[in-house]
Protein backbone atom coordinates (compact mmCIF):
# COMPACT_ATOMS: atom_id res chain seq x y z
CA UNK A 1 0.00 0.00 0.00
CA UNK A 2 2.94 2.44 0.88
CA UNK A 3 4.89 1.94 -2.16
CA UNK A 4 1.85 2.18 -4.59
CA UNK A 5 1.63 5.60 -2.89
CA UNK A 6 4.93 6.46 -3.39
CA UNK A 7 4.78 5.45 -7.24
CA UNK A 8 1.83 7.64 -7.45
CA UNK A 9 3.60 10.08 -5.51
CA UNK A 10 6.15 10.23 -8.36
CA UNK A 11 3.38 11.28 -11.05
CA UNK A 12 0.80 13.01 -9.81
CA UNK A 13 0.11 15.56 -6.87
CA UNK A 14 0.88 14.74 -3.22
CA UNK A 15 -2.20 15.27 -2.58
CA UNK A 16 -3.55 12.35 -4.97
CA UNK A 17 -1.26 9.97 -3.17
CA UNK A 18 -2.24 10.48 0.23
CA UNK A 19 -6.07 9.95 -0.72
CA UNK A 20 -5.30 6.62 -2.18
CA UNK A 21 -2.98 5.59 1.04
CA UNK A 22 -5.42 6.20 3.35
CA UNK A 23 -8.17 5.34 1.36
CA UNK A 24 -6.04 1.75 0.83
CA UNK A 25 -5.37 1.14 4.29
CA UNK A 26 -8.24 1.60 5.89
CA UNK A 27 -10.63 -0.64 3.70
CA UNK A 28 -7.29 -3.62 4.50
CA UNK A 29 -8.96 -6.27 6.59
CA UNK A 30 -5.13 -7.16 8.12
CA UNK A 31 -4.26 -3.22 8.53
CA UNK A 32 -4.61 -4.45 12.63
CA UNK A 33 -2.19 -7.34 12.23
CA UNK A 34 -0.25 -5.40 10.42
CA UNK A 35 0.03 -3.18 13.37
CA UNK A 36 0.80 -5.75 15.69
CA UNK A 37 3.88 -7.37 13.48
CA UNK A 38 5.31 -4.95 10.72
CA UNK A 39 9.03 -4.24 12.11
CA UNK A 40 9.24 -1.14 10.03
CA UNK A 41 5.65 0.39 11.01
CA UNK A 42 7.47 3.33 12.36
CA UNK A 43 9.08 3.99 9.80
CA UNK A 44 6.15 3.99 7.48
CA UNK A 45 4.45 6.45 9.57
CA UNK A 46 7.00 8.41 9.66
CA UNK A 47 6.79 8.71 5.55
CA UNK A 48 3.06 8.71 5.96
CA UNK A 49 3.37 12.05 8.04
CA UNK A 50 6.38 13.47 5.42
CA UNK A 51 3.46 12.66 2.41
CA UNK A 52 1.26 14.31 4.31
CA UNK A 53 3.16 17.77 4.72
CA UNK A 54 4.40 17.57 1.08
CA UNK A 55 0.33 17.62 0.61
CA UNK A 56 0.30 21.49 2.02
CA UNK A 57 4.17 22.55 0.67
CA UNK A 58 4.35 20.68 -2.69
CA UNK A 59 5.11 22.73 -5.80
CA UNK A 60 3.55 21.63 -9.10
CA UNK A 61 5.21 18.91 -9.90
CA UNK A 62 7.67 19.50 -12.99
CA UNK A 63 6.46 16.39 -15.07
CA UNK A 64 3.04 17.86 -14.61
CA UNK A 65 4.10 21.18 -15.47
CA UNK A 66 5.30 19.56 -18.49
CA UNK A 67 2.30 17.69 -19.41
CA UNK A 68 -0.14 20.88 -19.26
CA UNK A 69 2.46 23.35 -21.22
CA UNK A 70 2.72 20.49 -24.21
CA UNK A 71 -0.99 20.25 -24.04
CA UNK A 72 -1.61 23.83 -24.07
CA UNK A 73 0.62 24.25 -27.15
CA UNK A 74 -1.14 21.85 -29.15
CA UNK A 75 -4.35 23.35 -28.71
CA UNK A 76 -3.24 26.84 -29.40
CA UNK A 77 -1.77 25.32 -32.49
CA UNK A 78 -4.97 23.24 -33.37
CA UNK A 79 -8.20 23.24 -31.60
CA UNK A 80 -8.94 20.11 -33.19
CA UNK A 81 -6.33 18.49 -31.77
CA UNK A 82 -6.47 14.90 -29.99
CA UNK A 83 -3.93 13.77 -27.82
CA UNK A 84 -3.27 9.98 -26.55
CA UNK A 85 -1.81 9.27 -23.00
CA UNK A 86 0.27 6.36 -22.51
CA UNK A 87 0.45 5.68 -18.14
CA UNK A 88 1.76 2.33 -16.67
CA UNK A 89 -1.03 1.85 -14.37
CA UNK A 90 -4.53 1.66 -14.79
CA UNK A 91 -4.60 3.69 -11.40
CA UNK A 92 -1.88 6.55 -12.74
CA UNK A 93 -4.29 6.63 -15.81
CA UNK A 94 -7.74 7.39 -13.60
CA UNK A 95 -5.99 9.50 -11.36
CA UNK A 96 -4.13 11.33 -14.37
CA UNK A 97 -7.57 12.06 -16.19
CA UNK A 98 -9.06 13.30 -12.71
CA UNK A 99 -5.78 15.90 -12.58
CA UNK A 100 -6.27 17.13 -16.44
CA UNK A 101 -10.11 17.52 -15.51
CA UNK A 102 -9.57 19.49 -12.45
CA UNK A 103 -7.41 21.56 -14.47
CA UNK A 104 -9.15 22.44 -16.89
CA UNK A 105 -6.91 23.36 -19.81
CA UNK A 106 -8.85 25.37 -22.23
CA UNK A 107 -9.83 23.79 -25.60
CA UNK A 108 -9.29 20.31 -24.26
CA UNK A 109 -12.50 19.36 -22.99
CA UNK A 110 -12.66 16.55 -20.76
CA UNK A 111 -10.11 13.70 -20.46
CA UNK A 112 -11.88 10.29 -20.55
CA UNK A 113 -9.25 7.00 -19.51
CA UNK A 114 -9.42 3.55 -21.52
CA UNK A 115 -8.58 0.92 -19.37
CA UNK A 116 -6.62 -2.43 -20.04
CA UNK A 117 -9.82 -4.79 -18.60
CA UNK A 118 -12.77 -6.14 -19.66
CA UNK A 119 -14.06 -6.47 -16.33
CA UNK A 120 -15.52 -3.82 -14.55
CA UNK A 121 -16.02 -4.98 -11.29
CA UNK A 122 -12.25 -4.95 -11.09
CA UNK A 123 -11.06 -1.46 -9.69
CA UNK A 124 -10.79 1.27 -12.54
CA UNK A 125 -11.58 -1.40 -14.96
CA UNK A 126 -14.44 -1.16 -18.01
CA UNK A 127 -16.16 -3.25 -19.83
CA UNK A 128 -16.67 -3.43 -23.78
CA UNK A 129 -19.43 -0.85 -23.73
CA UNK A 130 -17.81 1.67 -21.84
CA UNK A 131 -14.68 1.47 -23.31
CA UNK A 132 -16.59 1.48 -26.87
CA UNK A 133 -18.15 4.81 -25.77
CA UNK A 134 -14.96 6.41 -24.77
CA UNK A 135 -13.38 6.06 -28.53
CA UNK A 136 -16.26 7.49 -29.88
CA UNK A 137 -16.18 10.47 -27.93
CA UNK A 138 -12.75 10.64 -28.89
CA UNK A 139 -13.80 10.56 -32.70
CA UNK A 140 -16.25 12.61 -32.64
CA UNK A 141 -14.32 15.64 -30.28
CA UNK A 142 -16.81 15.39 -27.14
CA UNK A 143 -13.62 14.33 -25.82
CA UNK A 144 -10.26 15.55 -27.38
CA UNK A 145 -7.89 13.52 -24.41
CA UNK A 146 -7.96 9.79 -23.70
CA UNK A 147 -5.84 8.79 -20.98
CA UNK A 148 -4.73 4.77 -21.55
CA UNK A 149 -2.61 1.82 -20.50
CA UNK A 150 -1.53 -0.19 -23.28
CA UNK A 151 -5.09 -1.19 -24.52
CA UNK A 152 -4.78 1.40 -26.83
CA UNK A 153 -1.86 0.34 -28.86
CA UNK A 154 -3.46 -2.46 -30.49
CA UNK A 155 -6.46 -4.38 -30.90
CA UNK A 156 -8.62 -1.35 -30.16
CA UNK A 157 -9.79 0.51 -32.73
CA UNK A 158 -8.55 4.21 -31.53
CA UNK A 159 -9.16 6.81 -34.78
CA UNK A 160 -6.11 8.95 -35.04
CA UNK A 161 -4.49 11.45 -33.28
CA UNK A 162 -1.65 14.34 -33.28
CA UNK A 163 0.24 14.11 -30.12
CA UNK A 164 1.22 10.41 -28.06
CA UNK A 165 2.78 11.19 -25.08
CA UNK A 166 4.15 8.18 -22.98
CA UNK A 167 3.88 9.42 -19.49
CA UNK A 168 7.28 7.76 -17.97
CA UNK A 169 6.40 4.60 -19.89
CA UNK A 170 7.93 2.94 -22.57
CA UNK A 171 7.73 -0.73 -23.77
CA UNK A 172 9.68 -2.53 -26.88
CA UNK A 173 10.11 -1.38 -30.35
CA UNK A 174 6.78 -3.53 -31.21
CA UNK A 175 4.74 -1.09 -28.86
CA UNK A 176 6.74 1.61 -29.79
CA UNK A 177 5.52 1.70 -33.65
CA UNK A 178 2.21 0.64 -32.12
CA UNK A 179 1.68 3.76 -29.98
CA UNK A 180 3.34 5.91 -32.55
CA UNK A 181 1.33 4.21 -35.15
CA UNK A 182 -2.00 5.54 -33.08
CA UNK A 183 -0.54 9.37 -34.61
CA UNK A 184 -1.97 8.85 -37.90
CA UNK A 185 -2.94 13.18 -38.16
CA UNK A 186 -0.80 15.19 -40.04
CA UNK A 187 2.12 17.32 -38.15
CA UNK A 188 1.54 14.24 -35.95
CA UNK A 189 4.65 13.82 -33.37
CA UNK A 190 4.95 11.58 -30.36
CA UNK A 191 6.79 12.70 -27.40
CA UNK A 192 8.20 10.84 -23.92
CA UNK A 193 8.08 12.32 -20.90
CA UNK A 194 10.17 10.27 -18.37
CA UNK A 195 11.50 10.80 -14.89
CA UNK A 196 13.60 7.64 -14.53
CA UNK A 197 16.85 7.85 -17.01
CA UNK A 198 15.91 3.83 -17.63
CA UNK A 199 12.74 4.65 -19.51
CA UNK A 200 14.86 7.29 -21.58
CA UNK A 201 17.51 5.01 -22.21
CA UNK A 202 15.28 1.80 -23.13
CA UNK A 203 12.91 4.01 -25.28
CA UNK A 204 16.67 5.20 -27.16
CA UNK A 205 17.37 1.82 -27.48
CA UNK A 206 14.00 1.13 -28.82
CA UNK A 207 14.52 4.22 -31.48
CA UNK A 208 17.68 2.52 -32.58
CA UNK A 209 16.20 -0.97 -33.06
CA UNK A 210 13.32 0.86 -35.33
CA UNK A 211 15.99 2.27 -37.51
CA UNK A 212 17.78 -0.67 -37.93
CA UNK A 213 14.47 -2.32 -38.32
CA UNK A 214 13.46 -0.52 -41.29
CA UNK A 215 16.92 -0.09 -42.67
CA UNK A 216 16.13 -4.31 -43.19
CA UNK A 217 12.55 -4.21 -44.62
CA UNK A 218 13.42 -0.85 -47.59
CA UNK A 219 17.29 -3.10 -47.97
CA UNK A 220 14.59 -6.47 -48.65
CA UNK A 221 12.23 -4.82 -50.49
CA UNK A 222 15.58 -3.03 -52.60
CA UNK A 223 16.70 -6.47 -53.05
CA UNK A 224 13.19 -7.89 -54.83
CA UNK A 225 11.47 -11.53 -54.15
CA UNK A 226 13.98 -13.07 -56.39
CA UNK A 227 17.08 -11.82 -55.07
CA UNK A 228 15.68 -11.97 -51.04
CA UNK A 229 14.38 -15.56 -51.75
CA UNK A 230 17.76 -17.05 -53.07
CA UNK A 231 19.54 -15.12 -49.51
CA UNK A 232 16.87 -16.92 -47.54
CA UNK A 233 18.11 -20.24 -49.48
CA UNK A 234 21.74 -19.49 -48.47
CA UNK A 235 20.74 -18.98 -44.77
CA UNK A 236 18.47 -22.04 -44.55
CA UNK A 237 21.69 -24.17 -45.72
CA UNK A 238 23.83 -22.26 -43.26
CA UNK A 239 21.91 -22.93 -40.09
CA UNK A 240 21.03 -26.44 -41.80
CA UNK A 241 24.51 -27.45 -41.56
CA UNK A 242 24.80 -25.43 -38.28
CA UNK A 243 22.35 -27.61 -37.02
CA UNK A 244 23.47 -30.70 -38.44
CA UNK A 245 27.23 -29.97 -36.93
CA UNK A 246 25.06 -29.22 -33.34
CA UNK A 247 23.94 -32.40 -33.40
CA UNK A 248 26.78 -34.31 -34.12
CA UNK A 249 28.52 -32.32 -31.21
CA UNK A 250 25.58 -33.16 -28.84
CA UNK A 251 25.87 -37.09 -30.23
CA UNK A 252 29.14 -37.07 -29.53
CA UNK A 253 29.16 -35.96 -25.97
CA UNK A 254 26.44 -38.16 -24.99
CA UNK A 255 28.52 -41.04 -26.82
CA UNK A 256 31.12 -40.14 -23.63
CA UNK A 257 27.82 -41.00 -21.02
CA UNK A 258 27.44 -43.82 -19.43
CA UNK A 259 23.42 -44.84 -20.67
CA UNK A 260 23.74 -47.42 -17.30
CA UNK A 261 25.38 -47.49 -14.12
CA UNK A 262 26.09 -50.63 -11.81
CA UNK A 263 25.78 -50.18 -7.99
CA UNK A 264 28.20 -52.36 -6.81
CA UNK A 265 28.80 -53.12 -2.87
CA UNK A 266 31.39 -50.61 -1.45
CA UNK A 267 32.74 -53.38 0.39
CA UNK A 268 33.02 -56.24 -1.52
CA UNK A 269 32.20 -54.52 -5.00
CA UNK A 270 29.53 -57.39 -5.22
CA UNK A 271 26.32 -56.21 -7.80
CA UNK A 272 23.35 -54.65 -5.75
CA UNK A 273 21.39 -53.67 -8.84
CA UNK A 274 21.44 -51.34 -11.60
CA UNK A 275 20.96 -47.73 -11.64
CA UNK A 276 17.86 -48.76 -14.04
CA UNK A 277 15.96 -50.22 -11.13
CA UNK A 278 16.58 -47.16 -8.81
CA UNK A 279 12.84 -45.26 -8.29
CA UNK A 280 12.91 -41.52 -5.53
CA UNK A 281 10.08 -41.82 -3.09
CA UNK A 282 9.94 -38.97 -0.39
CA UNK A 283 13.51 -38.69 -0.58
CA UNK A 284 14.87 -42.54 -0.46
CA UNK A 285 16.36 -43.95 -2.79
CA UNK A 286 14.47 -47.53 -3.58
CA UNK A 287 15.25 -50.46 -6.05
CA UNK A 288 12.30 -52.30 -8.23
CA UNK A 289 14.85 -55.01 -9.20
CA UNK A 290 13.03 -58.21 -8.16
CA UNK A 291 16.85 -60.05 -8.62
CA UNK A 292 17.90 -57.79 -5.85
CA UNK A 293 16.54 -60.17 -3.38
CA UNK A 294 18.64 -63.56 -4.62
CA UNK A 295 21.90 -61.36 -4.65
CA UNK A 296 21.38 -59.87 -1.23
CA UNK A 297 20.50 -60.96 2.69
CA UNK A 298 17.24 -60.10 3.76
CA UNK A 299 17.81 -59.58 7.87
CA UNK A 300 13.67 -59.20 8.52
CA UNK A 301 12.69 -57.39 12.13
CA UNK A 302 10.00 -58.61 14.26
CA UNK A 303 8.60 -55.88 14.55
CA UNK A 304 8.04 -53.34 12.04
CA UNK A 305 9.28 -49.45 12.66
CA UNK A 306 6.97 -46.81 11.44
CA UNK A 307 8.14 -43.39 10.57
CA UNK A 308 7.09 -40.47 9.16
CA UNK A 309 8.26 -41.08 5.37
CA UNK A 310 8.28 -45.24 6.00
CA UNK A 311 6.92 -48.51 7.39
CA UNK A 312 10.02 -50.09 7.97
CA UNK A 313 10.22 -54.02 8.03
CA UNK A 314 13.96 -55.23 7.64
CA UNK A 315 17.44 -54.62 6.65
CA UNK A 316 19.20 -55.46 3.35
CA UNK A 317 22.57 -56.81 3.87
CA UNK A 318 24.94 -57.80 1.11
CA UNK A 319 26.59 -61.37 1.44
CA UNK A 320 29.78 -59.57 3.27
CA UNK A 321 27.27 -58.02 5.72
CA UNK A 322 27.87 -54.56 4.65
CA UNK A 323 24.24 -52.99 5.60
CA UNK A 324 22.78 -51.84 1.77
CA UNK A 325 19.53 -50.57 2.53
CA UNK A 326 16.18 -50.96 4.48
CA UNK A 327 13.29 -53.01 3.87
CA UNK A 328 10.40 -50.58 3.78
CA UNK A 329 6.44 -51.02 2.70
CA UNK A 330 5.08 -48.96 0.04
CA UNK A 331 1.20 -48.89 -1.06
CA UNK A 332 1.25 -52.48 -0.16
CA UNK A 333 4.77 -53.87 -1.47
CA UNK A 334 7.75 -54.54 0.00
CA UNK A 335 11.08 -52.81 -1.37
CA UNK A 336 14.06 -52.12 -0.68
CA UNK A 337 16.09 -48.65 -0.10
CA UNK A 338 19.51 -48.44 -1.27
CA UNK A 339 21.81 -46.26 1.68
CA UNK A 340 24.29 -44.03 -1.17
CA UNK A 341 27.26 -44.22 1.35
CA UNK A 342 27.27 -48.05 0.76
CA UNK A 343 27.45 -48.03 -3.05
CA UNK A 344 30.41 -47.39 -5.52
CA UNK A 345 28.92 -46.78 -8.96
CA UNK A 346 30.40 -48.11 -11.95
CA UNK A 347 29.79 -48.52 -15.97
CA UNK A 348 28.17 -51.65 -16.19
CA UNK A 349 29.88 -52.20 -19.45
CA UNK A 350 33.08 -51.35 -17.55
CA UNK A 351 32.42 -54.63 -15.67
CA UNK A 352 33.84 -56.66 -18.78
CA UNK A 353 37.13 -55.14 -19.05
């Protein structure tokens, strides 16, 4: 609950924040236990009092600032203009639109959010209807601002607009041309606005990988489908024989494994079973080799000893009397468990040579 108020804390008024923190905690069911154990609820009430004097002393926020003076310009330079909000957040969206409303910036009419949900019972969520409604008050200039998450950059049918702004947001180069793609006017721009240096420095990257992006399609389409199909040839043979030289690698390493291992007696290197045979069942090791019994000494108790993992009924001892394992009952059949620190482990075809 604290840090979502500090996020929003980041973006919007102080003021903003501080409704939604108390708002939050005092609809939590476990705000009382929360009392009663967090180590560090001093310290959060400490921060909740600092929020709440930044609620009186804030300044306007520069990002804010920022967001009303590019606004402002656009609508001096077209009243017709439309202008598309990227947020994070469905909450930073809601929250956003309720700033821009309260503000009032003339010529922009009202701000209307889109939401990422088709479920309106969820909290600032919207069903089909209402989110249908929005776009077509966006269309038709009842409402020249739409405030969104990233419904909006595909599958939604937003008509276009002059100004994107990506309200310290950014995504991959695929939602990058997909917001941008959203400015269809003419003298259409988009813009980020960013507080963190890692949005500005992914959404760079993201610039570069567009340019080298579409440096490939125009150097394809340069190329034509005769000349592109015959360099597709060439690199299907390449990473064919790539593949086929992978393989032969990854044959040849496995050719090194051992497919089966022996478990020989530590003591008297005498055969227990073979690694085969070996089943985990709540953490023992246990063999199903049914020749297990003629090679070893059954030693069976007379009474059986019942722990938490296993019903145990004997002990497996190898001809030499080295202990191998316990005799234990599982879902009605007897088995038994092979102890590790009795074994050696060998190749079995290394028991030729």
């Amino acid at each position: 609950i604290y840090h979502n108020a500090a996020l929003l804390n980041n973006l919007l008024p102080a003021s903003y924040a501080f409704e939604q923190l108390n708002s939050s905690e005092g609809k939590s069911d476990t705000t009382d236990k929360i009392r009663r154990t967090c180590a560090f609820l001093e310290y959060f009430i400490r921060e909740q009092r600092e929020l709440e004097i930044r609620v009186i002393s804030e300044m306007d926020k520069e990002i804010l600032r920022e967001l009303r003076k590019v606004e402002n310009e656009i609508i001096r330079v077209d009243s017709n203009s439309r202008v598309l909000i990227f947020c994070q957040r469905r909450e930073t969206s809601q929250l956003l639109a309720k700033y821009l409303n309260q503000m009032k910036i003339e010529g922009m009419g009202r701000a209307e959010v889109l939401a990422s949900t088709n479920a309106a019972a969820v909290k600032n969520g919207q069903n089909k209807s209402e989110r249908r409604d929005v776009i077509e008050s966006f269309k038709n200039g009842l409402c020249k601002v739409i405030v969104a998450t990233s419904v909006a950059e595909e599958g939604l049918d937003v008509p276009a607009c002059n100004l994107i702004i990506k309200y310290n947001i950014t995504g991959n180069v695929i939602s990058r041309v997909q917001q941008r793609g959203r400015a269809r006017a003419s003298n259409s721009r988009s813009l980020l606005l960013a507080l963190d240096e890692k949005v500005e420095l992914k959404e760079n990257q993201n610039k570069s990988a567009e340019r080298i992006m579409m440096r490939t399609v125009e150097r394809i389409y340069e190329m034509g489908d005769a000349a592109f199909r015959e360099t597709l040839e060439k690199e299907k043979i390449v990473q064919t024989k790539q593949e086929v030289a992978n393989e032969k690698e990854m044959k040849k390493r496995d050719g090194k494994k051992y497919k089966e291992l022996s478990l020989l007696c530590e003591k008297c290197n005498n055969k227990v079973c073979s690694s085969d045979s070996i089943r985990l069942f709540h953490n023992h090791f246990v063999s199903v080799d049914s020749g297990l019994w003629q090679r070893m000494i059954v030693q069976v108790r007379r009474k059986s000893y019942l722990t938490q993992t296993r019903d145990e009924h004997g002990i497996v001892r190898c001809p030499c009397e080295r202990e191998i394992g316990i005799v234990v009952k599982i879902e009605g059949y007897f088995v038994p468990t092979i102890k590790p620190e009795a074994i050696l482990f060998k190749p079995t075809n290394a028991l030729t040579h």
